[in-house]
Amino acid sequence: MDVTTLAEKVTGPVRTPGQEGYEEELTQFQAGYRHAPAVVVGAADAQDVRTAVAWAAEHGLPVAVQSTGHGVTVLDRGGLVITTKRLDAITVDPDARTARIGAGARWEQVVERTAPHGLAPLSGSAGHVGVVGYTLAGGLGLLAREFGYAADLVKAVEVVTADGQLREVTADSDPDLFWALRGGRENFGVVTALEVELLPVAKVYGGGMYFDAGQAQQVLEQFRAWTATAPETVTASLGMIEYPPIPVFPEPLRGRHVVHVRFATTDLAAGPELVRPWREFGADILHEHLGELDYPEVGSIYAEPTFSHAYDGNAVLLSELDPAVLDAVRTLAGPGAPVPCIVDLRHLGGALARQPKVPNAVPYREAAYILRVLSGSDDAPAEEIRAAHAALDEAVRPWTLGRSLNFVYGERAADAFADELWDPATRARLAKLKAVHDPANLFRTNLNIPPAA
C-alpha cells in the first residue's frame, strides 16, 4: 500500500511496519498489548487528523486512536492508528473556570496549569493518565461522589468525524452527538480537544491507611458498613496488593500483602472526623498517610506506578456490596489467589448516580461500587490470569450490572462484552447515532458499537 500521498499531506510522521520510528510511535504506557496497524500517523495538529481520517476512509481502513495508551483496546490488525500525543496544548480561562485541553495532554499537565488559579479538573487517581480517553469513557475521579464523572463537566468537544470534517460539538450545536461522545468514547470520531469545567478546589483532605491482608475480612466488612452511610462529599476506595521487599516502599509495607483504604474530600474541616471510625474499629494500622493536600499532590493518595508495564484486567459495576462479594474478593483475589492480583474496590453513588444538566451516554449510574482486578502480565500466563479473573467475575455475577469502558484492556473478541459495556437502551441509541455519523464503521476497535441496521 502506497502511503506517499498521505505522508506528503500531513506534518507529523507517517510510518508503516518495518520503517524506522514505527515501533517508537506506537509505544505506550500499557506494555502488554499494542496496536499493529498497516499505517500509523503521528498527528501534529487537527488538520493531520482530518487528512488521516479521510485517507483511511478512501482506502477502506478502520481507524483507532492512541494517546498515552493506559487503557488501550486493540485495533483490527491492518488498519490505521492516529497517535495524538503531540496535541497537548492547554489553555486555562480562570474567569470562566474552564480549560481547553488537547487530545495528547495528561492530567498532571492540566493540574500544573490550573492550580495557580485555585482551580482543579475532575482528574483521576493517576496524573499521568491521558485526559481525553479517560473522560470520554466517563472518568472516575478522586472527587467523583461529590462532582460526578469527568464527562459530566465537558462543555465542548472538538472532533474529526468519519467524513473528515473538524467539528466543535456542544449541547447547542449537535445535542445527539454531544450526548454520544461523552460515554461512547472513540466510536464516533477522533477527538482533538476538549473544553471542560474546572472546580474551585485548591486543597483536599486525603490519603489512606494500610492494614495487613490477614485482617482483610475485618477491613472489608468495615468498608461495607462505613460506605453505607458516608456522605457524598467523600470518595473512598479500597485496594489489595502485595508489595515486593524493596526499599522504594515504606518499611512497614515491604514484602507484605496489604489492604489500602483511601479517602478524598474537599471538606477539610470534616476530614479527620470522617475517617475517625477507621482508627477505632479494631484492626491494626500498619502505615498511614492522611492530611491536607494541595491538589497537585493528590497523586500520592493512590501512589500508582508511573512507569510503563504490562498488565491485564477487567472491572464490574455492582448494584451492592453483598457479604458474598467480600468473601469472593478475599478468597479469589487475595493472598491465596491462583495468580497475583491487585484489587481496587471504589465506592460510587452520590453525584455519580445523577445525570448532569446536559445528559450523556455514561451508563449504569445506579451502580453502588466498581470492582477492578489487575494482574501483571509477567506474573502468569495470559490464560491463567483471565481464568482467575473470570472466577471472580462469576462469583459476583448476581450483583453485576455491567462493565466500565475505562477498565477493559487489551486484545479481546469484538463481542466479548457486547451487552455489558452499556445498558440496552443506551447501546441502542448509540448504535442509531453510529449509523448517522459513522455508517461505514470506520472508527473500530474491539470495544466497537456497530451501526444500527
Short mmCIF file of C-alpha atoms in Angstrom, two decimals:
data_model
loop_
_atom_site.label_atom_id
_atom_site.label_comp_id
_atom_site.label_asym_id
_atom_site.label_seq_id
_atom_site.Cartn_x
_atom_site.Cartn_y
_atom_site.Cartn_z
CA MET A 1 0.00 0.00 0.00
CA ASP A 2 1.46 3.34 -1.06
CA VAL A 3 1.30 5.92 1.73
CA THR A 4 3.37 8.52 -0.11
CA THR A 5 0.38 10.77 -0.75
CA LEU A 6 -0.64 10.63 2.89
CA ALA A 7 2.89 11.40 4.08
CA GLU A 8 3.07 14.40 1.76
CA LYS A 9 -0.16 15.86 3.16
CA VAL A 10 0.49 15.64 6.90
CA THR A 11 3.00 17.45 9.07
CA GLY A 12 3.60 14.64 11.56
CA PRO A 13 5.34 11.33 10.89
CA VAL A 14 3.72 8.56 8.83
CA ARG A 15 5.14 5.08 9.36
CA THR A 16 4.43 1.54 8.17
CA PRO A 17 5.66 -1.78 9.65
CA GLY A 18 9.42 -2.19 9.39
CA GLN A 19 10.11 1.51 8.95
CA GLU A 20 12.30 3.34 11.45
CA GLY A 21 10.11 5.06 14.02
CA TYR A 22 7.09 2.75 13.58
CA GLU A 23 7.54 0.91 16.88
CA GLU A 24 8.51 4.07 18.73
CA GLU A 25 5.39 5.89 17.55
CA LEU A 26 3.21 3.07 18.93
CA THR A 27 4.98 2.83 22.30
CA GLN A 28 2.55 3.42 25.14
CA PHE A 29 2.08 3.04 28.91
CA GLN A 30 0.46 -0.41 28.60
CA ALA A 31 3.34 -2.67 27.58
CA GLY A 32 1.35 -5.89 27.35
CA TYR A 33 -0.76 -5.03 24.30
CA ARG A 34 -0.19 -2.76 21.37
CA HIS A 35 -1.66 -1.87 18.03
CA ALA A 36 -0.18 -3.45 14.89
CA PRO A 37 -1.60 -1.21 12.16
CA ALA A 38 -0.76 -1.06 8.49
CA VAL A 39 -0.14 2.68 8.96
CA VAL A 40 0.47 4.91 11.98
CA VAL A 41 0.14 8.69 11.75
CA GLY A 42 1.65 10.88 14.45
CA ALA A 43 -0.72 13.83 14.25
CA ALA A 44 0.93 17.21 14.72
CA ASP A 45 -2.36 19.10 14.65
CA ALA A 46 -6.07 18.68 14.00
CA GLN A 47 -5.54 19.07 10.24
CA ASP A 48 -3.31 15.99 10.29
CA VAL A 49 -6.14 14.07 11.94
CA ARG A 50 -8.56 15.23 9.24
CA THR A 51 -6.20 14.14 6.50
CA ALA A 52 -5.55 10.75 8.08
CA VAL A 53 -9.23 10.01 8.62
CA ALA A 54 -10.12 10.97 5.05
CA TRP A 55 -7.28 8.84 3.68
CA ALA A 56 -8.33 5.83 5.77
CA ALA A 57 -11.93 6.18 4.60
CA GLU A 58 -10.80 6.36 0.97
CA HIS A 59 -8.76 3.16 1.39
CA GLY A 60 -11.33 1.28 3.47
CA LEU A 61 -9.12 1.05 6.58
CA PRO A 62 -10.54 1.04 10.12
CA VAL A 63 -9.25 3.82 12.39
CA ALA A 64 -8.20 3.79 16.03
CA VAL A 65 -6.63 6.49 18.18
CA GLN A 66 -3.91 6.34 20.83
CA SER A 67 -2.85 8.98 23.34
CA THR A 68 -0.98 7.65 26.40
CA GLY A 69 -2.22 4.08 25.95
CA HIS A 70 -3.11 3.32 29.58
CA GLY A 71 -6.36 1.56 28.73
CA VAL A 72 -5.61 0.55 25.17
CA THR A 73 -8.07 -1.58 23.24
CA VAL A 74 -6.50 -3.04 20.15
CA LEU A 75 -7.49 -2.16 16.59
CA ASP A 76 -8.27 -4.77 13.96
CA ARG A 77 -4.85 -5.55 12.51
CA GLY A 78 -4.13 -3.84 9.25
CA GLY A 79 -5.89 -0.56 9.93
CA LEU A 80 -4.68 2.96 10.65
CA VAL A 81 -3.77 4.31 14.08
CA ILE A 82 -3.61 8.03 14.82
CA THR A 83 -1.43 8.99 17.78
CA THR A 84 -2.37 12.25 19.45
CA LYS A 85 0.46 12.65 21.97
CA ARG A 86 1.71 15.80 20.21
CA LEU A 87 -1.66 17.56 20.64
CA ASP A 88 -1.01 18.60 24.22
CA ALA A 89 -1.81 22.32 24.22
CA ILE A 90 -3.71 23.54 27.31
CA THR A 91 -5.44 26.91 27.70
CA VAL A 92 -6.97 27.92 31.03
CA ASP A 93 -9.60 30.63 31.43
CA PRO A 94 -9.68 31.26 35.19
CA ASP A 95 -12.56 33.75 34.96
CA ALA A 96 -14.81 31.32 33.11
CA ARG A 97 -13.38 28.41 35.16
CA THR A 98 -12.72 26.35 32.04
CA ALA A 99 -9.79 24.69 30.33
CA ARG A 100 -9.33 23.72 26.70
CA ILE A 101 -7.23 20.56 26.62
CA GLY A 102 -5.55 18.94 23.64
CA ALA A 103 -6.02 15.22 22.99
CA GLY A 104 -2.47 14.32 23.98
CA ALA A 105 -2.43 16.09 27.34
CA ARG A 106 -2.18 14.26 30.65
CA TRP A 107 -4.00 15.26 33.82
CA GLU A 108 -0.79 16.24 35.63
CA GLN A 109 -0.12 18.79 32.89
CA VAL A 110 -3.60 20.23 33.31
CA VAL A 111 -3.29 20.41 37.10
CA GLU A 112 0.02 22.24 36.74
CA ARG A 113 -1.77 24.93 34.74
CA THR A 114 -4.95 25.19 36.84
CA ALA A 115 -3.54 25.01 40.38
CA PRO A 116 -2.07 28.55 40.40
CA HIS A 117 -5.65 29.82 39.93
CA GLY A 118 -7.05 27.75 42.81
CA LEU A 119 -8.86 25.53 40.31
CA ALA A 120 -8.80 21.79 39.64
CA PRO A 121 -10.08 19.44 36.94
CA LEU A 122 -12.08 16.34 37.80
CA SER A 123 -8.99 14.19 37.33
CA GLY A 124 -8.37 10.61 38.34
CA SER A 125 -6.13 8.78 40.75
CA ALA A 126 -3.08 8.85 38.43
CA GLY A 127 -1.90 12.15 37.00
CA HIS A 128 -0.06 10.52 34.09
CA VAL A 129 -3.29 9.23 32.52
CA GLY A 130 -4.43 10.97 29.33
CA VAL A 131 -7.36 13.36 29.62
CA VAL A 132 -9.44 12.50 26.57
CA GLY A 133 -9.81 8.72 26.68
CA TYR A 134 -10.42 8.81 30.43
CA THR A 135 -13.08 11.50 30.08
CA LEU A 136 -14.94 10.14 27.06
CA ALA A 137 -15.44 6.79 28.84
CA GLY A 138 -16.84 8.55 31.92
CA GLY A 139 -13.80 9.34 34.02
CA LEU A 140 -13.99 8.17 37.64
CA GLY A 141 -12.08 10.77 39.64
CA LEU A 142 -10.80 11.28 43.16
CA LEU A 143 -13.78 13.53 43.97
CA ALA A 144 -16.32 11.64 41.89
CA ARG A 145 -19.04 11.17 44.50
CA GLU A 146 -19.14 14.91 45.10
CA PHE A 147 -18.91 16.14 41.49
CA GLY A 148 -19.81 13.22 39.20
CA TYR A 149 -18.00 11.76 36.22
CA ALA A 150 -15.41 13.80 34.33
CA ALA A 151 -17.66 13.50 31.27
CA ASP A 152 -20.32 15.44 33.18
CA LEU A 153 -18.11 18.55 33.19
CA VAL A 154 -17.35 18.59 29.44
CA LYS A 155 -18.62 21.74 27.74
CA ALA A 156 -17.41 21.19 24.16
CA VAL A 157 -15.71 18.50 22.07
CA GLU A 158 -13.52 19.20 19.05
CA VAL A 159 -13.72 16.06 16.92
CA VAL A 160 -12.93 14.80 13.43
CA THR A 161 -15.87 12.73 12.23
CA ALA A 162 -15.96 9.97 9.62
CA ASP A 163 -16.47 12.46 6.78
CA GLY A 164 -13.13 14.07 7.60
CA GLN A 165 -14.71 17.25 8.97
CA LEU A 166 -13.44 19.01 12.10
CA ARG A 167 -16.41 19.88 14.29
CA GLU A 168 -16.88 21.81 17.53
CA VAL A 169 -19.67 19.82 19.16
CA THR A 170 -21.70 21.26 22.03
CA ALA A 171 -25.09 20.75 23.59
CA ASP A 172 -26.41 23.51 21.32
CA SER A 173 -24.66 22.64 18.05
CA ASP A 174 -25.47 18.91 17.99
CA PRO A 175 -27.09 17.59 21.18
CA ASP A 176 -27.29 13.98 19.97
CA LEU A 177 -23.62 13.70 19.01
CA PHE A 178 -22.60 15.60 22.15
CA TRP A 179 -24.54 13.04 24.19
CA ALA A 180 -22.90 10.12 22.36
CA LEU A 181 -19.31 11.35 22.53
CA ARG A 182 -19.48 11.62 26.32
CA GLY A 183 -19.77 7.92 27.11
CA GLY A 184 -19.33 6.37 23.66
CA ARG A 185 -15.60 7.11 23.62
CA GLU A 186 -13.82 6.51 20.27
CA ASN A 187 -16.82 5.15 18.39
CA PHE A 188 -17.82 8.48 16.81
CA GLY A 189 -14.61 10.16 15.74
CA VAL A 190 -11.12 11.25 16.73
CA VAL A 191 -11.32 13.88 19.44
CA THR A 192 -8.63 16.52 19.12
CA ALA A 193 -9.55 18.71 22.11
CA LEU A 194 -12.00 19.07 24.99
CA GLU A 195 -13.29 22.11 26.83
CA VAL A 196 -14.04 21.23 30.45
CA GLU A 197 -15.41 22.97 33.50
CA LEU A 198 -12.96 23.44 36.38
CA LEU A 199 -13.71 23.17 40.09
CA PRO A 200 -12.89 25.82 42.71
CA VAL A 201 -10.74 23.33 44.62
CA ALA A 202 -7.23 24.12 45.85
CA LYS A 203 -6.87 21.51 48.60
CA VAL A 204 -8.34 18.19 49.67
CA TYR A 205 -8.20 16.19 52.84
CA GLY A 206 -7.00 12.80 51.74
CA GLY A 207 -4.65 9.87 51.89
CA GLY A 208 -5.05 6.41 53.29
CA MET A 209 -4.42 3.70 55.83
CA TYR A 210 -2.75 0.33 55.31
CA PHE A 211 -3.74 -2.89 57.06
CA ASP A 212 -2.24 -6.38 56.86
CA ALA A 213 -4.15 -8.67 54.48
CA GLY A 214 -4.51 -11.13 57.35
CA GLN A 215 -7.17 -8.71 58.61
CA ALA A 216 -8.82 -8.39 55.19
CA GLN A 217 -12.18 -9.79 56.28
CA GLN A 218 -12.42 -7.28 59.11
CA VAL A 219 -11.33 -4.36 56.90
CA LEU A 220 -13.69 -5.31 54.06
CA GLU A 221 -16.63 -5.54 56.45
CA GLN A 222 -15.72 -2.12 57.86
CA PHE A 223 -15.55 -0.69 54.34
CA ARG A 224 -19.02 -2.05 53.58
CA ALA A 225 -20.51 -0.63 56.79
CA TRP A 226 -18.74 2.73 56.59
CA THR A 227 -19.56 3.44 52.94
CA ALA A 228 -23.24 2.62 53.59
CA THR A 229 -23.60 5.95 55.45
CA ALA A 230 -20.66 8.02 54.12
CA PRO A 231 -21.68 11.50 52.86
CA GLU A 232 -21.23 12.16 49.17
CA THR A 233 -18.61 14.77 50.00
CA VAL A 234 -16.15 11.91 50.48
CA THR A 235 -14.96 9.48 47.82
CA ALA A 236 -13.35 6.32 49.17
CA SER A 237 -11.84 3.13 47.82
CA LEU A 238 -10.07 0.01 48.97
CA GLY A 239 -7.15 -1.76 47.36
CA MET A 240 -5.42 -5.08 47.98
CA ILE A 241 -1.84 -5.51 46.78
CA GLU A 242 1.33 -7.40 47.61
CA TYR A 243 4.38 -5.17 47.86
CA PRO A 244 7.79 -6.56 46.94
CA PRO A 245 10.51 -6.35 49.63
CA ILE A 246 12.39 -3.42 48.11
CA PRO A 247 13.42 -0.09 49.70
CA VAL A 248 11.27 2.10 47.42
CA PHE A 249 8.26 1.22 49.60
CA PRO A 250 7.79 2.27 53.26
CA GLU A 251 9.39 -0.26 55.61
CA PRO A 252 6.09 -1.41 57.20
CA LEU A 253 4.75 -2.43 53.76
CA ARG A 254 7.78 -4.19 52.26
CA GLY A 255 7.11 -7.81 51.42
CA ARG A 256 3.55 -7.67 52.78
CA HIS A 257 0.17 -8.29 51.23
CA VAL A 258 -1.88 -5.32 52.41
CA VAL A 259 -5.28 -3.69 52.27
CA HIS A 260 -5.09 0.02 51.48
CA VAL A 261 -8.13 2.17 52.32
CA ARG A 262 -8.12 5.57 50.57
CA PHE A 263 -10.08 8.77 51.06
CA ALA A 264 -10.52 12.17 49.41
CA THR A 265 -12.84 15.03 50.35
CA THR A 266 -12.99 18.78 49.80
CA ASP A 267 -14.43 19.21 53.32
CA LEU A 268 -11.13 19.94 55.04
CA ALA A 269 -12.69 20.56 58.45
CA ALA A 270 -14.73 17.36 58.47
CA GLY A 271 -12.00 15.11 57.07
CA PRO A 272 -10.46 13.94 60.37
CA GLU A 273 -13.88 13.11 61.82
CA LEU A 274 -14.94 11.24 58.67
CA VAL A 275 -12.00 8.85 58.99
CA ARG A 276 -12.17 8.52 62.79
CA PRO A 277 -14.18 5.24 62.63
CA TRP A 278 -11.23 3.72 60.78
CA ARG A 279 -8.96 4.41 63.73
CA GLU A 280 -11.43 2.86 66.17
CA PHE A 281 -12.85 -0.27 64.53
CA GLY A 282 -10.13 -2.56 65.84
CA ALA A 283 -7.70 -3.51 63.07
CA ASP A 284 -4.03 -2.56 63.43
CA ILE A 285 -2.84 0.21 61.12
CA LEU A 286 0.49 -0.69 59.51
CA HIS A 287 1.09 2.67 57.90
CA GLU A 288 -0.85 5.90 57.47
CA HIS A 289 -0.66 8.96 55.25
CA LEU A 290 -3.54 11.37 55.82
CA GLY A 291 -3.88 15.13 55.88
CA GLU A 292 -4.49 18.24 53.83
CA LEU A 293 -3.02 18.06 50.34
CA ASP A 294 -2.57 20.74 47.73
CA TYR A 295 -4.38 19.48 44.62
CA PRO A 296 -1.11 18.82 42.70
CA GLU A 297 -0.25 16.33 45.47
CA VAL A 298 -3.35 14.15 45.15
CA GLY A 299 -1.48 11.51 43.16
CA SER A 300 0.08 10.45 46.47
CA ILE A 301 -3.30 9.08 47.63
CA TYR A 302 -3.09 6.04 45.35
CA ALA A 303 0.65 6.25 44.57
CA GLU A 304 0.17 4.27 41.36
CA PRO A 305 3.21 3.31 39.27
CA THR A 306 4.29 5.86 36.71
CA PHE A 307 6.46 3.52 34.61
CA SER A 308 5.29 1.55 31.59
CA HIS A 309 4.41 -2.06 32.36
CA ALA A 310 2.32 -4.98 31.12
CA TYR A 311 -0.98 -5.82 32.77
CA ASP A 312 -4.36 -7.34 32.10
CA GLY A 313 -7.58 -6.68 33.93
CA ASN A 314 -11.24 -6.02 33.99
CA ALA A 315 -13.92 -4.42 36.11
CA VAL A 316 -17.55 -4.94 37.03
CA LEU A 317 -20.10 -2.42 38.28
CA LEU A 318 -22.01 -3.72 41.29
CA SER A 319 -25.52 -2.96 42.50
CA GLU A 320 -24.49 -3.52 46.12
CA LEU A 321 -21.66 -4.84 48.26
CA ASP A 322 -23.17 -8.09 49.43
CA PRO A 323 -21.12 -10.03 52.04
CA ALA A 324 -20.68 -12.76 49.42
CA VAL A 325 -18.86 -10.22 47.21
CA LEU A 326 -16.43 -9.51 50.03
CA ASP A 327 -15.82 -13.22 50.52
CA ALA A 328 -15.14 -13.64 46.82
CA VAL A 329 -12.69 -10.74 46.77
CA ARG A 330 -10.81 -12.09 49.76
CA THR A 331 -10.64 -15.73 48.65
CA LEU A 332 -10.35 -15.40 44.86
CA ALA A 333 -8.20 -12.27 44.55
CA GLY A 334 -6.46 -12.06 47.95
CA PRO A 335 -3.21 -13.64 49.14
CA GLY A 336 -4.41 -17.14 48.18
CA ALA A 337 -5.37 -16.26 44.59
CA PRO A 338 -4.14 -18.62 41.85
CA VAL A 339 -2.34 -15.67 40.20
CA PRO A 340 -1.12 -12.44 41.83
CA CYS A 341 -3.99 -9.93 41.81
CA ILE A 342 -4.35 -6.24 42.53
CA VAL A 343 -7.88 -5.43 43.68
CA ASP A 344 -9.47 -1.99 43.54
CA LEU A 345 -12.93 -1.52 45.06
CA ARG A 346 -14.35 2.00 44.70
CA HIS A 347 -17.44 3.48 46.28
CA LEU A 348 -19.81 5.08 43.76
CA GLY A 349 -23.18 6.79 44.22
CA GLY A 350 -23.62 10.41 45.16
CA ALA A 351 -23.27 12.71 42.15
CA LEU A 352 -22.30 9.70 40.01
CA ALA A 353 -25.85 8.41 40.36
CA ARG A 354 -27.36 11.53 38.80
CA GLN A 355 -27.38 12.66 35.19
CA PRO A 356 -25.76 16.10 34.74
CA LYS A 357 -27.76 19.07 33.50
CA VAL A 358 -26.76 18.07 29.98
CA PRO A 359 -27.22 14.26 29.96
CA ASN A 360 -24.64 11.96 28.43
CA ALA A 361 -24.16 8.29 27.49
CA VAL A 362 -22.22 7.23 30.61
CA PRO A 363 -24.20 4.12 31.66
CA TYR A 364 -25.03 2.26 34.87
CA ARG A 365 -25.35 5.30 37.09
CA GLU A 366 -27.26 3.17 39.57
CA ALA A 367 -24.08 1.22 40.38
CA ALA A 368 -23.02 1.43 44.03
CA TYR A 369 -19.44 0.13 43.64
CA ILE A 370 -16.93 -0.77 40.97
CA LEU A 371 -14.71 -3.81 41.48
CA ARG A 372 -11.49 -3.93 39.44
CA VAL A 373 -8.89 -6.68 39.30
CA LEU A 374 -5.49 -6.41 37.63
CA SER A 375 -2.59 -8.80 37.22
CA GLY A 376 0.86 -8.17 35.84
CA SER A 377 1.29 -9.95 32.53
CA ASP A 378 4.73 -11.16 33.62
CA ASP A 379 3.32 -12.86 36.73
CA ALA A 380 1.50 -15.71 34.99
CA PRO A 381 0.42 -16.92 31.52
CA ALA A 382 -2.41 -14.91 29.98
CA GLU A 383 -4.85 -17.82 30.04
CA GLU A 384 -4.26 -18.35 33.79
CA ILE A 385 -4.74 -14.64 34.52
CA ARG A 386 -8.01 -14.46 32.61
CA ALA A 387 -9.25 -17.69 34.18
CA ALA A 388 -8.61 -16.29 37.67
CA HIS A 389 -10.32 -13.01 36.82
CA ALA A 390 -13.25 -14.91 35.27
CA ALA A 391 -13.70 -16.87 38.50
CA LEU A 392 -14.13 -13.61 40.40
CA ASP A 393 -16.48 -12.32 37.71
CA GLU A 394 -18.64 -15.41 38.07
CA ALA A 395 -18.72 -15.20 41.86
CA VAL A 396 -20.05 -11.62 41.82
CA ARG A 397 -22.34 -12.05 38.81
CA PRO A 398 -25.61 -11.88 40.84
CA TRP A 399 -24.77 -8.26 41.75
CA THR A 400 -23.17 -7.21 38.43
CA LEU A 401 -24.87 -4.50 36.36
CA GLY A 402 -22.25 -4.17 33.63
CA ARG A 403 -18.66 -3.16 32.97
CA SER A 404 -16.71 0.08 32.82
CA LEU A 405 -15.34 1.10 29.42
CA ASN A 406 -12.23 2.58 31.03
CA PHE A 407 -11.14 -0.67 32.66
CA VAL A 408 -11.30 -3.28 29.88
CA TYR A 409 -7.84 -3.86 28.48
CA GLY A 410 -6.03 -5.47 25.60
CA GLU A 411 -6.96 -7.89 22.88
CA ARG A 412 -10.47 -9.27 23.24
CA ALA A 413 -13.07 -10.56 20.84
CA ALA A 414 -15.19 -7.77 19.44
CA ASP A 415 -18.30 -9.20 21.09
CA ALA A 416 -16.62 -10.21 24.38
CA PHE A 417 -18.65 -7.72 26.41
CA ALA A 418 -21.08 -6.54 23.76
CA ASP A 419 -24.03 -6.50 26.13
CA GLU A 420 -22.18 -5.30 29.23
CA LEU A 421 -20.43 -2.03 28.41
CA TRP A 422 -23.69 -0.11 28.02
CA ASP A 423 -27.20 -0.86 29.21
CA PRO A 424 -29.59 -1.91 26.39
CA ALA A 425 -31.30 1.46 25.99
CA THR A 426 -28.02 3.40 25.90
CA ARG A 427 -26.43 0.94 23.50
CA ALA A 428 -29.44 1.05 21.16
CA ARG A 429 -29.35 4.84 20.99
CA LEU A 430 -25.58 4.82 20.43
CA ALA A 431 -25.99 2.31 17.59
CA LYS A 432 -28.60 4.51 15.89
CA LEU A 433 -26.31 7.54 16.16
CA LYS A 434 -23.38 5.46 14.89
CA ALA A 435 -25.43 4.74 11.76
CA VAL A 436 -25.85 8.50 11.29
CA HIS A 437 -22.29 9.64 11.97
CA ASP A 438 -20.22 6.59 11.03
CA PRO A 439 -22.34 4.30 8.82
CA ALA A 440 -19.29 2.53 7.36
CA ASN A 441 -18.00 1.70 10.88
CA LEU A 442 -14.72 3.49 10.22
CA PHE A 443 -13.87 4.02 13.91
CA ARG A 444 -13.40 0.49 15.08
CA THR A 445 -11.62 -1.16 17.99
CA ASN A 446 -12.61 -4.28 19.88
CA LEU A 447 -14.97 -2.19 22.04
CA ASN A 448 -16.91 -1.23 18.96
CA ILE A 449 -20.57 -0.25 18.59
CA PRO A 450 -21.70 -1.40 15.13
CA PRO A 451 -24.11 0.95 13.36
CA ALA A 452 -27.78 0.04 13.74
CA ALA A 453 -29.22 -1.58 10.64
#
